[in-house]
């Protein structure tokens, strides 16, 4: 299996298990989830928010080490800790993006079925049509971190490609802290309000025969912001190592052209 396949398979098996259990219990599982999920989500959200506040200062480590590493001989343990964090973040990013890549295939299949249903049989499925929106959103939101890792986002700086490794490191380091992380925090902060409300009511489709997982779809927005913050930390740490005369961890194989 490729990266992310195990995660996707686990989610599918868990969903099937809950569906079977709900059918066997006559809707008891869904009733229990509807009663308990809002409270559990609110409690988990508070704890994750507190954890984020405590860990936020650690995001400055690459910036400080990159600046000080230019003039001071920093402890090797500091660089080793950043290498370990970079490798772990990159691995998580690749696993999530590896699972999300299947949404691309799902988009093609679902769209083809919708076209056949509509123009051949004159039938339209609201759930299937909404699933295209879900897969399209999840594909882009969950794979953006991996795209950043592989340098796939569009750069507007026409001088970047001609810069030295040190110059590129400065652009990545400063760009991360001046643009990427602040914007990601803005998205994360602005999404908390409607995220609380959507989980409180377990928001579903406005259509009576639509999908009942709008609250899960909206959760992907703050998750996207968190993934971008983590991957921004990874990119900044690599830049800091370059500026400090250290060798940064190698990029994943896919970033070097492997299929």
CSV table of C-alpha atoms in Angstrom, one decimal:
chain,number,residue,atom,x,y,z
A,1,UNK,CA,0.0,0.0,0.0
A,2,UNK,CA,1.1,3.6,-0.7
A,3,UNK,CA,1.2,6.4,1.9
A,4,UNK,CA,-2.2,7.2,3.2
A,5,UNK,CA,-3.9,4.0,2.1
A,6,UNK,CA,-3.9,2.6,5.6
A,7,UNK,CA,-5.5,5.7,7.0
A,8,UNK,CA,-8.2,5.7,4.3
A,9,UNK,CA,-8.9,2.0,4.9
A,10,UNK,CA,-9.2,2.5,8.6
A,11,UNK,CA,-11.7,5.3,8.1
A,12,UNK,CA,-13.7,3.2,5.6
A,13,UNK,CA,-13.8,0.2,8.0
A,14,UNK,CA,-14.8,2.3,10.9
A,15,UNK,CA,-17.6,3.9,8.9
A,16,UNK,CA,-18.8,0.5,7.7
A,17,UNK,CA,-18.7,-0.8,11.3
A,18,UNK,CA,-20.7,2.0,12.6
A,19,UNK,CA,-23.2,1.6,9.7
A,20,UNK,CA,-23.7,-2.1,10.4
A,21,UNK,CA,-23.9,-1.5,14.1
A,22,UNK,CA,-26.6,1.1,13.5
A,23,UNK,CA,-28.6,-1.2,11.3
A,24,UNK,CA,-28.4,-4.0,13.8
A,25,UNK,CA,-29.4,-1.7,16.7
A,26,UNK,CA,-32.3,-0.2,14.8
A,27,UNK,CA,-30.8,3.3,14.7
A,28,UNK,CA,-29.5,3.2,18.3
A,29,UNK,CA,-25.9,4.0,17.3
A,30,UNK,CA,-26.9,7.1,15.3
A,31,UNK,CA,-29.2,8.3,18.1
A,32,UNK,CA,-26.4,7.9,20.6
A,33,UNK,CA,-24.0,9.7,18.4
A,34,UNK,CA,-26.4,12.6,17.8
A,35,UNK,CA,-26.9,12.9,21.5
A,36,UNK,CA,-23.3,12.8,22.5
A,37,UNK,CA,-21.2,14.1,19.6
A,38,UNK,CA,-22.0,17.9,20.2
A,39,UNK,CA,-20.8,17.7,23.8
A,40,UNK,CA,-17.8,15.6,23.0
A,41,UNK,CA,-16.8,17.9,20.1
A,42,UNK,CA,-17.1,21.0,22.3
A,43,UNK,CA,-14.9,19.5,25.0
A,44,UNK,CA,-12.4,18.3,22.5
A,45,UNK,CA,-12.3,21.7,20.8
A,46,UNK,CA,-11.6,23.5,24.1
A,47,UNK,CA,-8.7,21.1,24.9
A,48,UNK,CA,-7.2,21.3,21.5
A,49,UNK,CA,-7.5,25.1,21.6
A,50,UNK,CA,-5.6,25.2,24.9
A,51,UNK,CA,-3.0,22.8,23.6
A,52,UNK,CA,-2.5,25.0,20.5
A,53,UNK,CA,-2.0,28.1,22.7
A,54,UNK,CA,0.7,26.3,24.8
A,55,UNK,CA,2.5,25.0,21.7
A,56,UNK,CA,2.2,28.2,19.6
A,57,UNK,CA,5.5,29.7,21.0
A,58,UNK,CA,7.4,26.6,19.6
A,59,UNK,CA,6.6,27.9,16.1
A,60,UNK,CA,9.2,30.6,16.6
A,61,UNK,CA,12.0,28.1,17.1
A,62,UNK,CA,13.0,28.0,13.4
A,63,UNK,CA,12.9,31.8,13.1
A,64,UNK,CA,15.1,32.3,16.2
A,65,UNK,CA,17.5,29.5,15.3
A,66,UNK,CA,17.8,30.7,11.7
A,67,UNK,CA,18.7,34.2,12.8
A,68,UNK,CA,21.0,33.2,15.7
A,69,UNK,CA,22.6,30.4,13.7
A,70,UNK,CA,24.1,33.0,11.4
A,71,UNK,CA,26.3,34.4,14.2
A,72,UNK,CA,26.4,31.7,16.9
A,73,UNK,CA,27.3,28.1,17.1
A,74,UNK,CA,24.0,26.6,18.4
A,75,UNK,CA,23.8,23.3,20.2
A,76,UNK,CA,23.4,20.2,18.0
A,77,UNK,CA,20.5,19.0,20.1
A,78,UNK,CA,18.5,22.0,18.8
A,79,UNK,CA,19.1,21.1,15.2
A,80,UNK,CA,18.4,17.4,15.9
A,81,UNK,CA,15.1,18.3,17.5
A,82,UNK,CA,14.1,20.4,14.5
A,83,UNK,CA,15.1,17.5,12.1
A,84,UNK,CA,13.0,15.1,14.1
A,85,UNK,CA,10.0,17.5,14.0
A,86,UNK,CA,10.5,18.1,10.3
A,87,UNK,CA,10.5,14.4,9.5
A,88,UNK,CA,7.5,13.7,11.6
A,89,UNK,CA,5.5,16.6,10.1
A,90,UNK,CA,6.4,15.6,6.6
A,91,UNK,CA,5.3,12.1,7.3
A,92,UNK,CA,1.9,13.1,8.6
A,93,UNK,CA,1.4,15.5,5.7
A,94,UNK,CA,2.2,12.8,3.2
A,95,UNK,CA,-0.1,10.2,4.9
A,96,UNK,CA,-3.1,12.6,4.8
A,97,UNK,CA,-2.4,13.7,1.2
A,98,UNK,CA,-1.9,10.1,0.2
A,99,UNK,CA,-5.4,9.3,1.5
A,100,UNK,CA,-6.9,12.4,-0.1
A,101,UNK,CA,-5.5,11.5,-3.5
A,102,UNK,CA,-8.3,8.9,-3.8
A,103,UNK,CA,-10.8,11.8,-3.9
A,104,UNK,CA,-9.5,12.6,-7.4
A,105,UNK,CA,-10.6,9.2,-8.6
A,106,UNK,CA,-13.9,9.5,-6.8
A,107,UNK,CA,-14.5,12.8,-8.5
A,108,UNK,CA,-14.1,11.2,-11.9
A,109,UNK,CA,-16.3,8.2,-11.2
A,110,UNK,CA,-19.0,10.2,-9.4
A,111,UNK,CA,-19.2,12.8,-12.2
A,112,UNK,CA,-19.4,10.1,-14.9
A,113,UNK,CA,-22.3,8.4,-13.0
A,114,UNK,CA,-24.1,11.7,-12.6
A,115,UNK,CA,-23.8,12.5,-16.3
A,116,UNK,CA,-25.1,9.0,-17.3
A,117,UNK,CA,-27.9,9.2,-14.8
A,118,UNK,CA,-29.1,12.6,-15.9
A,119,UNK,CA,-28.8,12.4,-19.7
A,120,UNK,CA,-29.5,8.6,-20.2
A,121,UNK,CA,-31.9,7.7,-17.5
A,122,UNK,CA,-33.3,11.2,-16.6
A,123,UNK,CA,-32.6,10.7,-12.9
A,124,UNK,CA,-30.6,12.8,-10.5
A,125,UNK,CA,-29.3,11.9,-7.1
A,126,UNK,CA,-28.8,14.7,-4.6
A,127,UNK,CA,-26.5,12.7,-2.4
A,128,UNK,CA,-24.2,11.8,-5.3
A,129,UNK,CA,-24.2,15.4,-6.6
A,130,UNK,CA,-23.2,16.7,-3.1
A,131,UNK,CA,-20.5,14.0,-2.8
A,132,UNK,CA,-18.7,15.7,-5.7
A,133,UNK,CA,-18.6,19.0,-3.7
A,134,UNK,CA,-17.3,17.1,-0.7
A,135,UNK,CA,-14.6,15.3,-2.6
A,136,UNK,CA,-13.5,18.4,-4.5
A,137,UNK,CA,-13.2,20.4,-1.2
A,138,UNK,CA,-11.4,17.6,0.7
A,139,UNK,CA,-9.0,16.9,-2.2
A,140,UNK,CA,-7.7,20.5,-2.2
A,141,UNK,CA,-7.9,21.2,1.6
A,142,UNK,CA,-6.2,18.0,2.7
A,143,UNK,CA,-3.5,17.9,0.0
A,144,UNK,CA,-2.4,21.6,0.3
A,145,UNK,CA,0.2,20.8,2.9
A,146,UNK,CA,1.8,18.1,0.7
A,147,UNK,CA,1.7,20.5,-2.3
A,148,UNK,CA,3.6,23.1,-0.2
A,149,UNK,CA,6.1,20.4,0.8
A,150,UNK,CA,6.8,19.5,-2.8
A,151,UNK,CA,6.9,23.2,-3.9
A,152,UNK,CA,3.8,22.9,-6.0
A,153,UNK,CA,2.2,26.1,-5.0
A,154,UNK,CA,2.5,29.0,-7.5
A,155,UNK,CA,5.3,31.5,-6.5
A,156,UNK,CA,4.9,35.1,-7.6
A,157,UNK,CA,8.5,35.9,-6.9
A,158,UNK,CA,10.2,35.7,-10.3
A,159,UNK,CA,13.6,36.1,-8.7
A,160,UNK,CA,13.3,33.0,-6.4
A,161,UNK,CA,14.5,30.5,-9.0
A,162,UNK,CA,17.7,32.5,-9.7
A,163,UNK,CA,18.6,32.9,-6.0
A,164,UNK,CA,21.4,31.0,-4.1
A,165,UNK,CA,20.4,28.4,-1.5
A,166,UNK,CA,20.9,31.0,1.2
A,167,UNK,CA,18.7,33.5,-0.7
A,168,UNK,CA,16.0,30.9,-1.1
A,169,UNK,CA,16.2,30.1,2.6
A,170,UNK,CA,15.7,33.7,3.5
A,171,UNK,CA,12.6,34.0,1.3
A,172,UNK,CA,11.2,30.8,2.8
A,173,UNK,CA,11.9,31.8,6.4
A,174,UNK,CA,10.6,35.3,6.2
A,175,UNK,CA,7.7,34.4,3.9
A,176,UNK,CA,6.6,31.7,6.3
A,177,UNK,CA,6.4,34.1,9.3
A,178,UNK,CA,5.2,37.2,7.4
A,179,UNK,CA,2.5,35.5,5.2
A,180,UNK,CA,1.9,31.8,5.5
A,181,UNK,CA,1.5,31.4,9.3
A,182,UNK,CA,-0.4,34.6,10.0
A,183,UNK,CA,-2.9,33.9,7.2
A,184,UNK,CA,-3.3,30.3,8.4
A,185,UNK,CA,-3.9,31.5,12.0
A,186,UNK,CA,-6.5,34.0,10.6
A,187,UNK,CA,-8.3,31.1,8.8
A,188,UNK,CA,-8.1,29.0,12.0
A,189,UNK,CA,-9.4,31.8,14.2
A,190,UNK,CA,-12.2,32.9,11.9
A,191,UNK,CA,-13.5,29.3,11.4
A,192,UNK,CA,-13.9,28.5,15.1
A,193,UNK,CA,-17.2,30.3,15.4
A,194,UNK,CA,-19.1,28.5,12.7
A,195,UNK,CA,-17.3,25.3,13.5
A,196,UNK,CA,-18.8,25.4,17.0
A,197,UNK,CA,-22.2,26.1,15.7
A,198,UNK,CA,-22.1,23.4,13.0
A,199,UNK,CA,-21.1,20.7,15.5
A,200,UNK,CA,-23.6,21.9,18.0
A,201,UNK,CA,-26.5,21.1,15.6
A,202,UNK,CA,-24.6,18.4,13.6
A,203,UNK,CA,-25.4,20.4,10.5
A,204,UNK,CA,-26.6,18.5,7.5
A,205,UNK,CA,-27.6,19.3,3.9
A,206,UNK,CA,-30.4,21.8,3.3
A,207,UNK,CA,-31.9,19.3,0.9
A,208,UNK,CA,-34.0,16.6,2.6
A,209,UNK,CA,-32.4,13.9,0.6
A,210,UNK,CA,-28.8,15.3,0.8
A,211,UNK,CA,-25.8,14.2,2.8
A,212,UNK,CA,-25.9,14.7,6.6
A,213,UNK,CA,-22.2,15.4,7.0
A,214,UNK,CA,-21.9,19.2,6.5
A,215,UNK,CA,-20.3,19.5,9.9
A,216,UNK,CA,-17.5,17.1,8.9
A,217,UNK,CA,-16.9,19.0,5.7
A,218,UNK,CA,-16.6,22.3,7.5
A,219,UNK,CA,-14.2,20.8,9.9
A,220,UNK,CA,-11.8,20.3,7.0
A,221,UNK,CA,-11.3,24.1,6.9
A,222,UNK,CA,-9.5,24.5,10.3
A,223,UNK,CA,-7.8,21.2,9.6
A,224,UNK,CA,-6.4,22.7,6.4
A,225,UNK,CA,-5.1,25.7,8.4
A,226,UNK,CA,-3.4,23.5,11.0
A,227,UNK,CA,-1.8,21.4,8.2
A,228,UNK,CA,-0.5,24.6,6.6
A,229,UNK,CA,0.9,25.9,9.9
A,230,UNK,CA,2.7,22.6,10.6
A,231,UNK,CA,4.1,22.4,7.1
A,232,UNK,CA,5.1,26.1,7.3
A,233,UNK,CA,7.0,25.2,10.5
A,234,UNK,CA,8.7,22.4,8.5
A,235,UNK,CA,9.7,24.7,5.7
A,236,UNK,CA,11.0,27.4,8.1
A,237,UNK,CA,13.0,24.8,9.9
A,238,UNK,CA,14.6,23.6,6.7
A,239,UNK,CA,15.4,27.2,5.8
A,240,UNK,CA,16.9,27.8,9.3
A,241,UNK,CA,19.2,24.8,9.0
A,242,UNK,CA,20.4,26.1,5.6
A,243,UNK,CA,21.1,29.6,7.1
A,244,UNK,CA,22.8,28.0,10.1
A,245,UNK,CA,25.2,25.9,8.0
A,246,UNK,CA,23.4,22.7,8.8
A,247,UNK,CA,22.2,20.1,6.3
A,248,UNK,CA,18.3,19.9,6.3
A,249,UNK,CA,16.5,16.6,6.0
A,250,UNK,CA,16.0,15.3,2.4
A,251,UNK,CA,12.7,16.0,0.8
A,252,UNK,CA,10.3,13.0,0.3
A,253,UNK,CA,11.0,10.9,-2.8
A,254,UNK,CA,7.9,12.2,-4.6
A,255,UNK,CA,9.3,15.7,-4.4
A,256,UNK,CA,12.3,14.5,-6.4
A,257,UNK,CA,10.3,13.2,-9.3
A,258,UNK,CA,9.3,9.7,-8.2
A,259,UNK,CA,5.8,8.6,-9.1
